[in-house]
Structure formats: structure tokens, C-alpha cells
CSV table of C-alpha atoms and ligand atoms in Angstrom, one decimal:
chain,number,residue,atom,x,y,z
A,1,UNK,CA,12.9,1.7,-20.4
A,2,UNK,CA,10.4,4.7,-20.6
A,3,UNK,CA,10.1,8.0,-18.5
A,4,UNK,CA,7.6,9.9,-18.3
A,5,UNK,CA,7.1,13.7,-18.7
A,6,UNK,CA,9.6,14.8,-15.8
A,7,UNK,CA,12.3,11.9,-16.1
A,8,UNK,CA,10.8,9.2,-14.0
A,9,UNK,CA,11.1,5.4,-15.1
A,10,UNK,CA,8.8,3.5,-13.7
A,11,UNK,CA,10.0,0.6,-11.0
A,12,UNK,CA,7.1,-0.4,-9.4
A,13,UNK,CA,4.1,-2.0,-10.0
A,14,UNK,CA,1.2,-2.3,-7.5
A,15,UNK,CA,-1.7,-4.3,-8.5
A,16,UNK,CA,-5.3,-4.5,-6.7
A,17,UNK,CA,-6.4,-8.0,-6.8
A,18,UNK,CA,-9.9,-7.2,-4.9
A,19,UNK,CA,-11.8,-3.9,-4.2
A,20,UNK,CA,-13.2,-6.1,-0.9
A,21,UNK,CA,-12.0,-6.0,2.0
A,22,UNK,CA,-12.9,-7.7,5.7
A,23,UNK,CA,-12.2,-4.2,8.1
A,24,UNK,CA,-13.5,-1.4,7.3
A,25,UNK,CA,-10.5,0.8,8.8
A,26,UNK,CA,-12.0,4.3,9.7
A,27,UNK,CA,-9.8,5.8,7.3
A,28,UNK,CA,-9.9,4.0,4.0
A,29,UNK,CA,-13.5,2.3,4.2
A,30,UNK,CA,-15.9,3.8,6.5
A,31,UNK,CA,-18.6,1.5,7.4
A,32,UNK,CA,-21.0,4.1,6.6
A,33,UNK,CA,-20.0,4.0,3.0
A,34,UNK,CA,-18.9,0.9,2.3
A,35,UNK,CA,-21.9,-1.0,4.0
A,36,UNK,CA,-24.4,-4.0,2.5
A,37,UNK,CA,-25.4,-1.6,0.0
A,38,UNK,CA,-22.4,-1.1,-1.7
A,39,UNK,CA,-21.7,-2.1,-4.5
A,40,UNK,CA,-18.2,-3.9,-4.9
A,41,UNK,CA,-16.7,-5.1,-8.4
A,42,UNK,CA,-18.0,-8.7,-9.6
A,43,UNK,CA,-16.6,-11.5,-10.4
A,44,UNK,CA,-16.4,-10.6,-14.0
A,45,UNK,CA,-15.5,-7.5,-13.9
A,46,UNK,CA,-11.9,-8.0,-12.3
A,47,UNK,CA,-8.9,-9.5,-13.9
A,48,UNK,CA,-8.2,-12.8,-14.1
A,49,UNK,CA,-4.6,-14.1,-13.4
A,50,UNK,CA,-3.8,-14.4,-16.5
A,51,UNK,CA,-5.2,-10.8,-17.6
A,52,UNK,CA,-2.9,-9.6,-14.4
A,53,UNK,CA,0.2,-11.3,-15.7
A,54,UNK,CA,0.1,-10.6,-19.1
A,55,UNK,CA,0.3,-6.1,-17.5
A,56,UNK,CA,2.8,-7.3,-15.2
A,57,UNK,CA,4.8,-8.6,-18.2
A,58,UNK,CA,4.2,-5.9,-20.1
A,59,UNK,CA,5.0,-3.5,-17.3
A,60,UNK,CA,8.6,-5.7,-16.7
A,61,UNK,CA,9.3,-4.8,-20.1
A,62,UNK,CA,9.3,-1.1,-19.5
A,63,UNK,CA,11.4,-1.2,-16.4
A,64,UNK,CA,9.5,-2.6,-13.4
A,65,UNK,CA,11.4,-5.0,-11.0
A,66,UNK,CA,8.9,-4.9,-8.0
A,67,UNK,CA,5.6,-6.0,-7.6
A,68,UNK,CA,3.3,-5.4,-5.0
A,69,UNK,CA,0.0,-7.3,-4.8
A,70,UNK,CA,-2.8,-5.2,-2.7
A,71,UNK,CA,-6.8,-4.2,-2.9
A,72,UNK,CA,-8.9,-4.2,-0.2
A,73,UNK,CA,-7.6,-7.4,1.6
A,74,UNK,CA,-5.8,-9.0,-1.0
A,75,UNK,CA,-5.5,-12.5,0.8
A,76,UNK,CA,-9.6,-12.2,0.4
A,77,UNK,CA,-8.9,-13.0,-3.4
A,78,UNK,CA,-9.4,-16.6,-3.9
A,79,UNK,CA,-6.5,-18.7,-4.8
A,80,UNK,CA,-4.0,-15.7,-4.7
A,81,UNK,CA,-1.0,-18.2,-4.4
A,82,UNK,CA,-1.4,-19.2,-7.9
A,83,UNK,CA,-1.1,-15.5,-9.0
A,84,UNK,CA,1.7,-15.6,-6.9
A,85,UNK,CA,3.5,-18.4,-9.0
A,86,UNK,CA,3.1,-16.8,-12.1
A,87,UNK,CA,4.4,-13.2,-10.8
A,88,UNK,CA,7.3,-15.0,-9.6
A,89,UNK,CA,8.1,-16.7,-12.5
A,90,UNK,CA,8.4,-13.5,-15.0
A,91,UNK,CA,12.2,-13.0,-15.7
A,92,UNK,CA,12.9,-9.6,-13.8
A,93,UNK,CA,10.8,-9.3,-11.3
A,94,UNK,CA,13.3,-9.3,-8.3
A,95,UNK,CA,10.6,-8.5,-5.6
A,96,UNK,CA,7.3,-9.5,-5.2
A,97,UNK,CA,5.7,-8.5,-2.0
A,98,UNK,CA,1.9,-8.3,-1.0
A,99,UNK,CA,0.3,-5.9,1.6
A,100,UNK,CA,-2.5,-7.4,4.1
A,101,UNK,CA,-4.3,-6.9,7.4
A,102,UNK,CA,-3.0,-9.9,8.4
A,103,UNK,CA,-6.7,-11.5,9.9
A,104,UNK,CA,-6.0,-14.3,6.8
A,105,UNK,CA,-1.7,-14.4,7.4
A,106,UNK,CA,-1.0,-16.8,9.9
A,107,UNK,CA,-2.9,-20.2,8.0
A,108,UNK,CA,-1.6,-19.2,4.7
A,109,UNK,CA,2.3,-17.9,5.1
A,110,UNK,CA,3.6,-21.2,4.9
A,111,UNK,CA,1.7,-21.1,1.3
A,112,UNK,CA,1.9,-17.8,0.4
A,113,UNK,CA,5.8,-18.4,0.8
A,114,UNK,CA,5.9,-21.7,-1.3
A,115,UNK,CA,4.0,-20.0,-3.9
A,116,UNK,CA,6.8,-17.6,-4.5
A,117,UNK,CA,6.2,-14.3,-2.6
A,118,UNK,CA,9.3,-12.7,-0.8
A,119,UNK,CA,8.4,-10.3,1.9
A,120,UNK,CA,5.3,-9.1,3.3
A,121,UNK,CA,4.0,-5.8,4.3
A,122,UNK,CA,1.3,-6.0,7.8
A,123,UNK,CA,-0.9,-3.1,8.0
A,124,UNK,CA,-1.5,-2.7,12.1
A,125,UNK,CA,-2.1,0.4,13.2
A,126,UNK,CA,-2.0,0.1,17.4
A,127,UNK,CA,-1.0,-2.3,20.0
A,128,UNK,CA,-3.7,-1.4,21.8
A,129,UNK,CA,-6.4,-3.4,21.6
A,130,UNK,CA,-9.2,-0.9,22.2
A,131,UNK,CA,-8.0,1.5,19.6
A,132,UNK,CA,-6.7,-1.1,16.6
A,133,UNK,CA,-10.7,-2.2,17.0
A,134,UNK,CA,-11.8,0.8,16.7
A,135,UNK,CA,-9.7,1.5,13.8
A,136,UNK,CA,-10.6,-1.2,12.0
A,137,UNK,CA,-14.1,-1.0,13.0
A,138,UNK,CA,-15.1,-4.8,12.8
A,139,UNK,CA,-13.6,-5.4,16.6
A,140,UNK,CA,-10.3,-7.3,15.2
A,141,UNK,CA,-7.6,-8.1,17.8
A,142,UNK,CA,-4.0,-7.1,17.6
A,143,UNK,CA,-3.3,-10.5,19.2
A,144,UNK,CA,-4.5,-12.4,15.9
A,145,UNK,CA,-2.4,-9.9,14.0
A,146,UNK,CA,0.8,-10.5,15.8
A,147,UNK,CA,-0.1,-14.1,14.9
A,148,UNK,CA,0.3,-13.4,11.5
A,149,UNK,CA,3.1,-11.7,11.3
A,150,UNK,CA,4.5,-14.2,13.8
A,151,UNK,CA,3.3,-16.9,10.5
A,152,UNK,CA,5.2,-14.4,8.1
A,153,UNK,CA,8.5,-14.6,9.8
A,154,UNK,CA,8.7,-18.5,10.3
A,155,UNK,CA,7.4,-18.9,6.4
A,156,UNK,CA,10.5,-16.7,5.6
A,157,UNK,CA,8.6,-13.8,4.5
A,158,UNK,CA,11.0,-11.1,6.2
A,159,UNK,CA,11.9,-8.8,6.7
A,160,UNK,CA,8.7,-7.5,7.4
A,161,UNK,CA,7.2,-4.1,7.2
A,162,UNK,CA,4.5,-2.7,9.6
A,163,UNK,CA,2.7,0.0,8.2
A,164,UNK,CA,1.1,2.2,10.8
A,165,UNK,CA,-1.3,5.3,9.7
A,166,UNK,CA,-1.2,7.6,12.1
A,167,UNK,CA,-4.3,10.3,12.9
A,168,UNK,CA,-4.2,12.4,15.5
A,169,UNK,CA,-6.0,12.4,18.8
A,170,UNK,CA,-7.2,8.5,17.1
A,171,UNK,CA,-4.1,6.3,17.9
A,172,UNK,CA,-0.9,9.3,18.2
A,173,UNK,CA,-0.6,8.4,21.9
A,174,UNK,CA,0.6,4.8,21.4
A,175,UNK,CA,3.1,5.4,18.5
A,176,UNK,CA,6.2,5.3,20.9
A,177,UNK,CA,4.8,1.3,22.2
A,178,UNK,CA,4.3,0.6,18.8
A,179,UNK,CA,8.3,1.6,18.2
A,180,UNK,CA,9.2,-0.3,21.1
A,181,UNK,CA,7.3,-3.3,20.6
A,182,UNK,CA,9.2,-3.8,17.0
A,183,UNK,CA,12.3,-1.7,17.2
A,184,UNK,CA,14.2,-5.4,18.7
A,185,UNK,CA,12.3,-7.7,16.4
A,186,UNK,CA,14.3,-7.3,13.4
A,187,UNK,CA,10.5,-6.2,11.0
A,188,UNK,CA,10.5,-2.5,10.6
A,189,UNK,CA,7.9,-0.1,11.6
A,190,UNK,CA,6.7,2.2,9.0
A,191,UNK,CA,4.6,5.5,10.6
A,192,UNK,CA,2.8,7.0,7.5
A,193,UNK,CA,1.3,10.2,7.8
A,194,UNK,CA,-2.3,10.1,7.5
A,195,UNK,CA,-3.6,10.8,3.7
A,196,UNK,CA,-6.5,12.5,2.0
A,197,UNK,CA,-6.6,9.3,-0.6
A,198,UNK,CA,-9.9,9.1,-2.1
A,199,UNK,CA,-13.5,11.2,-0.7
A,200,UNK,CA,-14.9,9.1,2.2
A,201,UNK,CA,-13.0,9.5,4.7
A,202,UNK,CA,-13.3,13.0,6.1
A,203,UNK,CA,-9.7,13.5,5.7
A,204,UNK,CA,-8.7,17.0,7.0
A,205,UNK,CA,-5.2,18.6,7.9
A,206,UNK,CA,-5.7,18.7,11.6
A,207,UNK,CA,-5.8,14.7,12.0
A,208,UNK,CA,-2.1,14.4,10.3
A,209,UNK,CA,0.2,14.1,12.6
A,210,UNK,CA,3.7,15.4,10.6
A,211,UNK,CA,6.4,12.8,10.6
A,212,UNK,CA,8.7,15.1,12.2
A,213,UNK,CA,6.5,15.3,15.4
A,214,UNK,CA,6.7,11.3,15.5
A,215,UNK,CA,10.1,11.1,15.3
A,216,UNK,CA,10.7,13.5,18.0
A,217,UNK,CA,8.4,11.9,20.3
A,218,UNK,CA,10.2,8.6,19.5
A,219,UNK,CA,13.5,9.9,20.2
A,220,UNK,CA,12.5,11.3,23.3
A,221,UNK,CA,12.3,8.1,24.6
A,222,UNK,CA,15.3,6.1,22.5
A,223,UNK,CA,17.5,8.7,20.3
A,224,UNK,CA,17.2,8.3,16.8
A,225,UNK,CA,20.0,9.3,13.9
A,226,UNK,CA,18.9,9.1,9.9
A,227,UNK,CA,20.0,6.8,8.1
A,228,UNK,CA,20.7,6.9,4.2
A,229,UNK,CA,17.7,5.3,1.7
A,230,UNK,CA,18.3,1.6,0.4
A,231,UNK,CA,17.6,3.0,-3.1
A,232,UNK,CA,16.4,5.8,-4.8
A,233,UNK,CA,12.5,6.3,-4.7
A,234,UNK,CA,12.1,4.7,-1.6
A,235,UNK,CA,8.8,6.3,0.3
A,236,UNK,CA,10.1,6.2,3.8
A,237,UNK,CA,12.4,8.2,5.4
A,238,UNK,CA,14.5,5.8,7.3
A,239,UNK,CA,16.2,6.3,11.1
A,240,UNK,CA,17.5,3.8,13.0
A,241,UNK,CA,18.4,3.7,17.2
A,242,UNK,CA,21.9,5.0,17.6
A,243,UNK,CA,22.2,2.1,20.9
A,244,UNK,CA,21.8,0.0,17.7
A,245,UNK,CA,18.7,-2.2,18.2
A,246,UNK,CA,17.0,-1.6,14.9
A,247,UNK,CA,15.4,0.7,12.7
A,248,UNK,CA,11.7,2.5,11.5
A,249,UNK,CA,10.4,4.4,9.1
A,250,UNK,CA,8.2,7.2,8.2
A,251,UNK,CA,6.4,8.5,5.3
A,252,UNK,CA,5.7,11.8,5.6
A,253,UNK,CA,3.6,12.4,1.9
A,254,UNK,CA,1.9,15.0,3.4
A,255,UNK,CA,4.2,17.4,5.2
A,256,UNK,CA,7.3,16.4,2.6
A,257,UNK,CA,5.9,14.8,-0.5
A,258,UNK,CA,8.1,12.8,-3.0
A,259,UNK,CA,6.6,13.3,-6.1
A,260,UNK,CA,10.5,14.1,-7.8
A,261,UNK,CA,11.2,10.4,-7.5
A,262,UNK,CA,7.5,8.4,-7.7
A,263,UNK,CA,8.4,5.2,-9.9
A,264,UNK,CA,4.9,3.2,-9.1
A,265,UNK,CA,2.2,2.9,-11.4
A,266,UNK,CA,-1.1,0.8,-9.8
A,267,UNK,CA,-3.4,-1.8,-11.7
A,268,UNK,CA,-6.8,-1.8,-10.2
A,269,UNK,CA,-8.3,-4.8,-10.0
A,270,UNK,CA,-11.1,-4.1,-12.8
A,271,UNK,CA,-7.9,-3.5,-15.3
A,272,UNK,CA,-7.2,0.3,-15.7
A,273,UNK,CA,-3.9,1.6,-14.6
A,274,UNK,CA,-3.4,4.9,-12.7
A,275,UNK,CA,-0.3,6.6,-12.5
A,276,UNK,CA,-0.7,8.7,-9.0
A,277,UNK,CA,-2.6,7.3,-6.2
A,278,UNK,CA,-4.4,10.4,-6.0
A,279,UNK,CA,-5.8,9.9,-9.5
A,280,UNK,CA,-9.5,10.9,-10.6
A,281,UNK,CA,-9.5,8.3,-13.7
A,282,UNK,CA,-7.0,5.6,-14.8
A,283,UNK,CA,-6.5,4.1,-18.4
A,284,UNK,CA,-8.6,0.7,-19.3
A,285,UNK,CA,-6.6,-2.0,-20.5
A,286,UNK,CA,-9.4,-4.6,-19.5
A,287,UNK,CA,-11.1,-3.6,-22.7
A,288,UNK,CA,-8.4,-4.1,-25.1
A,289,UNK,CA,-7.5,-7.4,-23.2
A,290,UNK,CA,-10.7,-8.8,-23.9
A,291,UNK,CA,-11.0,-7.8,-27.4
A,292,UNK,CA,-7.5,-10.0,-28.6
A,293,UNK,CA,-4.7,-6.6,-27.7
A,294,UNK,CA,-1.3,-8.2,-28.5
A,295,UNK,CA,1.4,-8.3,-26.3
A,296,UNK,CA,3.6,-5.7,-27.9
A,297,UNK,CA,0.5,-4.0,-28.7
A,298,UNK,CA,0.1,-4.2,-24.9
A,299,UNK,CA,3.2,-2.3,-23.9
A,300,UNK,CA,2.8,0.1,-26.3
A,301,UNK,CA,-0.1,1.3,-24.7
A,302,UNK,CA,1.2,0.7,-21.4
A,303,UNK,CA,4.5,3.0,-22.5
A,304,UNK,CA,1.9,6.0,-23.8
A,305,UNK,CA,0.6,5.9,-20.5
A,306,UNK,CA,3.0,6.5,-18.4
A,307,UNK,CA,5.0,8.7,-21.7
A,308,UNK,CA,1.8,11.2,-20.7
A,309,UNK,CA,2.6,10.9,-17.0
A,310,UNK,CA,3.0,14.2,-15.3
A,311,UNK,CA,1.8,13.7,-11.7
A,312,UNK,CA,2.7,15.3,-8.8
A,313,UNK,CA,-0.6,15.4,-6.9
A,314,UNK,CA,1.2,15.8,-3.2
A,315,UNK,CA,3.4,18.4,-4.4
A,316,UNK,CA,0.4,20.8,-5.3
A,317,UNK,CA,-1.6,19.4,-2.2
A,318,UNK,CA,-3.8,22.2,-1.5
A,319,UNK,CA,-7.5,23.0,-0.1
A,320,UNK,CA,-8.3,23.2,-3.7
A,321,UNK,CA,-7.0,19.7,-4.5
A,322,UNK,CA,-8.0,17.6,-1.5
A,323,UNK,CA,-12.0,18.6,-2.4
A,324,UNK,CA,-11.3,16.7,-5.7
A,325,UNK,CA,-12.9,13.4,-6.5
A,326,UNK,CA,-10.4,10.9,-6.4
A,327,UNK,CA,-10.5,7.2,-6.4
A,328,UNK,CA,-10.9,5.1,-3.1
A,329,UNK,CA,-7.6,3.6,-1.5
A,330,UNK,CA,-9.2,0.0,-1.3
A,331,UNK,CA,-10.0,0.5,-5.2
A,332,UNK,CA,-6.9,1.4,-6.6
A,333,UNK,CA,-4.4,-0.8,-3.8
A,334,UNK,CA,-2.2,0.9,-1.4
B,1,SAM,N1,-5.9,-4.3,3.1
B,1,SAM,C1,-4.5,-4.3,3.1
B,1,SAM,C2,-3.9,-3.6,4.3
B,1,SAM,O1,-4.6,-2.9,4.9
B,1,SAM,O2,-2.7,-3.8,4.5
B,1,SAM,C3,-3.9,-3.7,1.8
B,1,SAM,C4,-4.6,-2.5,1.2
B,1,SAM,S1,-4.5,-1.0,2.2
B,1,SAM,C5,-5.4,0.1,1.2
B,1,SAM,C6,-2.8,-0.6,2.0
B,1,SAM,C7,-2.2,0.4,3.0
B,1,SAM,O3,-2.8,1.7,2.8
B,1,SAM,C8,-2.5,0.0,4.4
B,1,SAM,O4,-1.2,0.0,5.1
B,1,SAM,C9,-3.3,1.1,4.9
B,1,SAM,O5,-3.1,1.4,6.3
B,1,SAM,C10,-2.9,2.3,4.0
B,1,SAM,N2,-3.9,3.3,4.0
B,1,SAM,C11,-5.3,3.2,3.7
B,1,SAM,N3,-5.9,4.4,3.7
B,1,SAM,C12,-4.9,5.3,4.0
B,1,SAM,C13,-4.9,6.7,4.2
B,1,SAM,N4,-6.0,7.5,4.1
B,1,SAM,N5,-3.7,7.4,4.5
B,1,SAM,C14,-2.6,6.6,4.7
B,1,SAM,N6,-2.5,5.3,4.5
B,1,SAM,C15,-3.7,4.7,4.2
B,2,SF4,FE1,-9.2,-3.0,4.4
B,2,SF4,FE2,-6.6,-2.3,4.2
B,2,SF4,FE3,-8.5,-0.5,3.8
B,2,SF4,FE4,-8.1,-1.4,6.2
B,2,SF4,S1,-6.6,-0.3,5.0
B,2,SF4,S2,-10.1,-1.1,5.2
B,2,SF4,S3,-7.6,-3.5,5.9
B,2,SF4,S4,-8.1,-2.2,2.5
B,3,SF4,FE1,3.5,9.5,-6.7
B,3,SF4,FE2,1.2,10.7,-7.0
B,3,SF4,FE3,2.1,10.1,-4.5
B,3,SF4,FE4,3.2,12.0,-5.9
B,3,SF4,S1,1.2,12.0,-5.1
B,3,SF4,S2,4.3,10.4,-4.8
B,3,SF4,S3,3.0,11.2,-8.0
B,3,SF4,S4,1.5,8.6,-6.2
């Protein structure tokens, strides 16, 4: 085990298996930047399975139980089940979870499952229709959405998360439908307070809507109590409905960052780790891969890394800070 500069161990790994993505939500890709133009990692410039393993493994041997596969869309990465298997075979990992927009979930969840993978995380952001196509900005229905997550449950990939960015006067009026729609279904609704993650997307305080406003205007309609966090480090602030018919979250890294207890370290998809997702520049490993690194040379490097790490970007979260250049969301996973 190895902590970093102010006691953290790290717990979780999140890996970007594509910078590519099939949306462009407003948020994360604008369509004005991320258009025909742009250029996106190739081929040989991202990981190959094995490359990602071989981190993962060295990251299991520092401490990390959970992985997380992400991008852009990671169902977009070709053959993604077979990174799956070899994730799921590495002694230790206990969770292995993947985040997606869902357009690709319903035809592969049966695979995705038999590959290995435990859970899944949905990104959906309204139920209604007009403003989740908006939001995503390529005209996507929630319909095809609620088909895969539909496909999730039947594979056995529950419970499942919904994560749900919020920006105000965008999609704040239908976060008390959203509740409702999931709070009987048994998958657990995640709010997440809109964040200024990378430099394209306009990001300013006015569009965050705190977390404490959306749990008030939930529990104006169905009362809400707090309830304790499954483990320490988790990034949502759970409550659950005191008549008993389920839970949601929210995660409020904005208005009451968690810094103290950030365990995640992210692999981009190109091979350099970053230890804060609000990070300017990350660590190659790609490199060192490619030129014959050893394993325990590997981890090694891995454990200087995150030795070094003193993060606490949402902590100091400041006019100053939000102006800096800072790697895009779909670059460095979710
Ligand atoms: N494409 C997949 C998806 O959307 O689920 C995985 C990658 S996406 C970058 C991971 C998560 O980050 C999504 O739930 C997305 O809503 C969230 N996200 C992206 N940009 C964000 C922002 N500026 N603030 C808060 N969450 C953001
Ligand atoms: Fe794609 Fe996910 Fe970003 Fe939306 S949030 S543009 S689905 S990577
Ligand atoms: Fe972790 Fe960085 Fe987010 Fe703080 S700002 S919780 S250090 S990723």
C-alpha cells in the first residue's frame, strides 16, 4: 500500500479506453470543438489491452480494488469485452464497473456481463426527451436509453447507477421526474453538480445548481433522510425516502468538495496517469511500456506518482483556478 502526500491510499482506478465519443453532451464535448476537425487519438497511440492490464496490475499491487472502464463512450472501443476478461481476472480486483451513455448497452449487456463486468454506471441526464437531445446534442432519445439500462438489469449488471449532471435553467426543472422515475426501480440516481472539468465548455458558477438545492426540491415532493456512506471515499452523498421506496445520490464537488478522502487515480487512454481529474498534465507510462519497463519497474513508477500526489484541486476551487488549462473530461474518463 502507498499514500500519498496527505495520507490517501489509492482505491480506485479509472481507465479511458477511448478519447471518442458518439454525443457530444453540451457539457463535456461541445460540437463546436469537438467537430470533423478534431483531432482524436489514433489507433496507435492508445493502449492496447495488454498495455492496460499490465497498469491495472500494477496499480492492484499498490492498493486498488475497483476499476472503472470510461473515455468518451467506452462501449465505442472495439472488442471492450475482452478487456473486460482480463480486468476480471486480476486477483483483487473486487469491482469492475464501466460508465456509458447507454446508445450501445442494450445489444451488448448480455456480453458485457459474460465477459466479467459487475455493475454499470448510465449517464442520462433528463427524461424529457426534448432536453436529453438537446443535451446530448446528436438528437438521442431517452427511450433507447431506458432500453439499455433495461438490457443492464436483465444481464445482471445492477445495481445500476444513473448519473445525472445537472445545469441550471438546462435540465433543473425535471430533476424531481427523474427521482421519481427511478426512486421504485431498485438503480440509484446520482445528481452531480455541474463541473468546470476541462476548458470547452463554458463552465461558470451560475449554471451549478448546489446539491443542497436538489435535495430540497426532491424532498418537497417525497421527504428525504441521510443516510450513512457504504465506505469511506465514496463521492456521493447518499439519502434515501423515509416511506422507504429507495434511495439517490448526489455529488456536490463543487459546493462541498472531497478532496480529504480522493482515492482514484485515472489512465487516459494514450497511457499517462493523472492523479486529480482536474489535472493540467499526467505521467506517461506509454513510453516506458513500449521501450521493455518491467513489471516491478512498473509499479515503482506508478508508486512515485502517486508518493508525489498532493491534489486537492476542488478544495482551492477559485476564479483563479477554473481559468486554468485542464485536460478534457472525455480525455481523461469520468
Ligand atoms: N461517455 C460515458 C458517459 O457519458 O457515461 C463515460 C464518460 S463521461 C465523461 C463520464 C461521466 O462524466 C458522465 O456521467 C458525464 O455526465 C460526466 N460529466 C462529463 N462532463 C461533466 C461535467 N462538466 N460536470 C459533471 N459531470 C460531467
Ligand atoms: Fe460522450 Fe459521456 Fe462526454 Fe456525453 S458525457 S459527450 S456521452 S463522453
Ligand atoms: Fe480528487 Fe482532484 Fe476531485 Fe479533489 S478535485 S476529489 S483530488 S479528483
Amino acid at each position: 500500500m502507498v499514500l500519498d502526500t496527505l495520507g490517501r491510499p489509492v482505491h480506485d482506478l479509472r481507465i479511458s479506453v477511448t478519447d471518442r465519443c458518439n454525443f457530444r453532451c453540451t457539457y463535456c464535448m461541445p460540437a463546436s470543438i469537438f467537430d470533423k476537425d478534431y483531432e482524436f487519438l489514433a489507433r496507435e497511440q492508445l493502449l492496447t489491452f495488454e498495455e492496460i492490464t499490465r497498469v491495472a496490475r500494477a496499480f492492484v499491487g499498490l492498493g486498488v480494488s475497483k476499476i472503472r472502464l470510461t473515455g468518451g463512450e467506452p462501449l465505442m472501443r472495439r472488442g471492450i469485452e475482452n478487456l473486460i476478461a482480463m480486468l476480471a481476472e486480476i486477483p483483487g480486483v473486487d469491482d469492475l464497473t464501466l460508465t456509458t451513455n447507454a446508445s450501445l448497452l442494450a445489444r451488448r449487456a448480455h456480453r458485457l456481463a459474460a465477459a466479467g463486468l459487475d455493475r454499470v454506471t448510465v449517464s442520462l441526464d433528463s427524461l424529457d426527451d426534448t432536453v436529453f437531445r438537446a443535451m446530448n446534442d446528436v438528437g438521442f432519445p431517452v427511450a433507447d436509453v431506458l432500453e439499455g439500462i433495461e438490457a443492464a438489469d436483465e444481464a445482471g449488471l445492477a445495481p445500476i447507477k444513473i448519473n445525472c449532471v445537472v445545469i441550471r435553467g438546462v435540465n433543473d426543472h425535471t430533476i424531481v421526474p427523474m427521482a421519481e422515475h427511478f426512486r421504485r426501480s431498485g438503480h440509484i440516481v446520482r445528481f452531480i453538480e455541474y463541473m468546470d472539468v476541462g476548458t470547452t465548455n463554458g463552465w461558470c458558477l451560475d449554471d451549478v445548481v448546489p446539491a443542497a438545492e436538489i435535495i430540497s426540491r426532491i424532498g418537497e415532493v417525497h421527504p428525504v433522510a441521510p443516510v450513512e456512506p457504504n465506505y469511506v471515499g465514496e463521492v456521493a452523498n447518499r439519502y434515501r425516502y423515509t416511506d422507504g421506496w429507495g434511495e439517490f445520490g448526489v455529488i456536490a464537488s463543487v459546493t462541498q468538495p472531497f478532496c480529504g478522502d480522493c482515492s482514484r487515480v485515472r489512465l487516459s487512454a494514450e497511457g499517462s496517469i493523472y492523479t486529480c481529474l482536474f489535472a493540467s498534465a499526467g505521467t506517461d507510462l506509454r513510453g516506458p511500456i513500449r521501450d521493455g519497463v518491467s513489471d516491478a519497474e512498473l509499479e515503482q513508477r506508478v508508486a512515485a506518482v502517486w508518493s508525489r500526489r498532493a491534489d486537492r484541486y476542488s478544495e482551492r476551487r477559485s476564479e483563479v483556478t477554473f481559468r486554468r488549462r485542464k485536460v478534457e473530461m472525455s480525455y481523461i474518463g469520468g
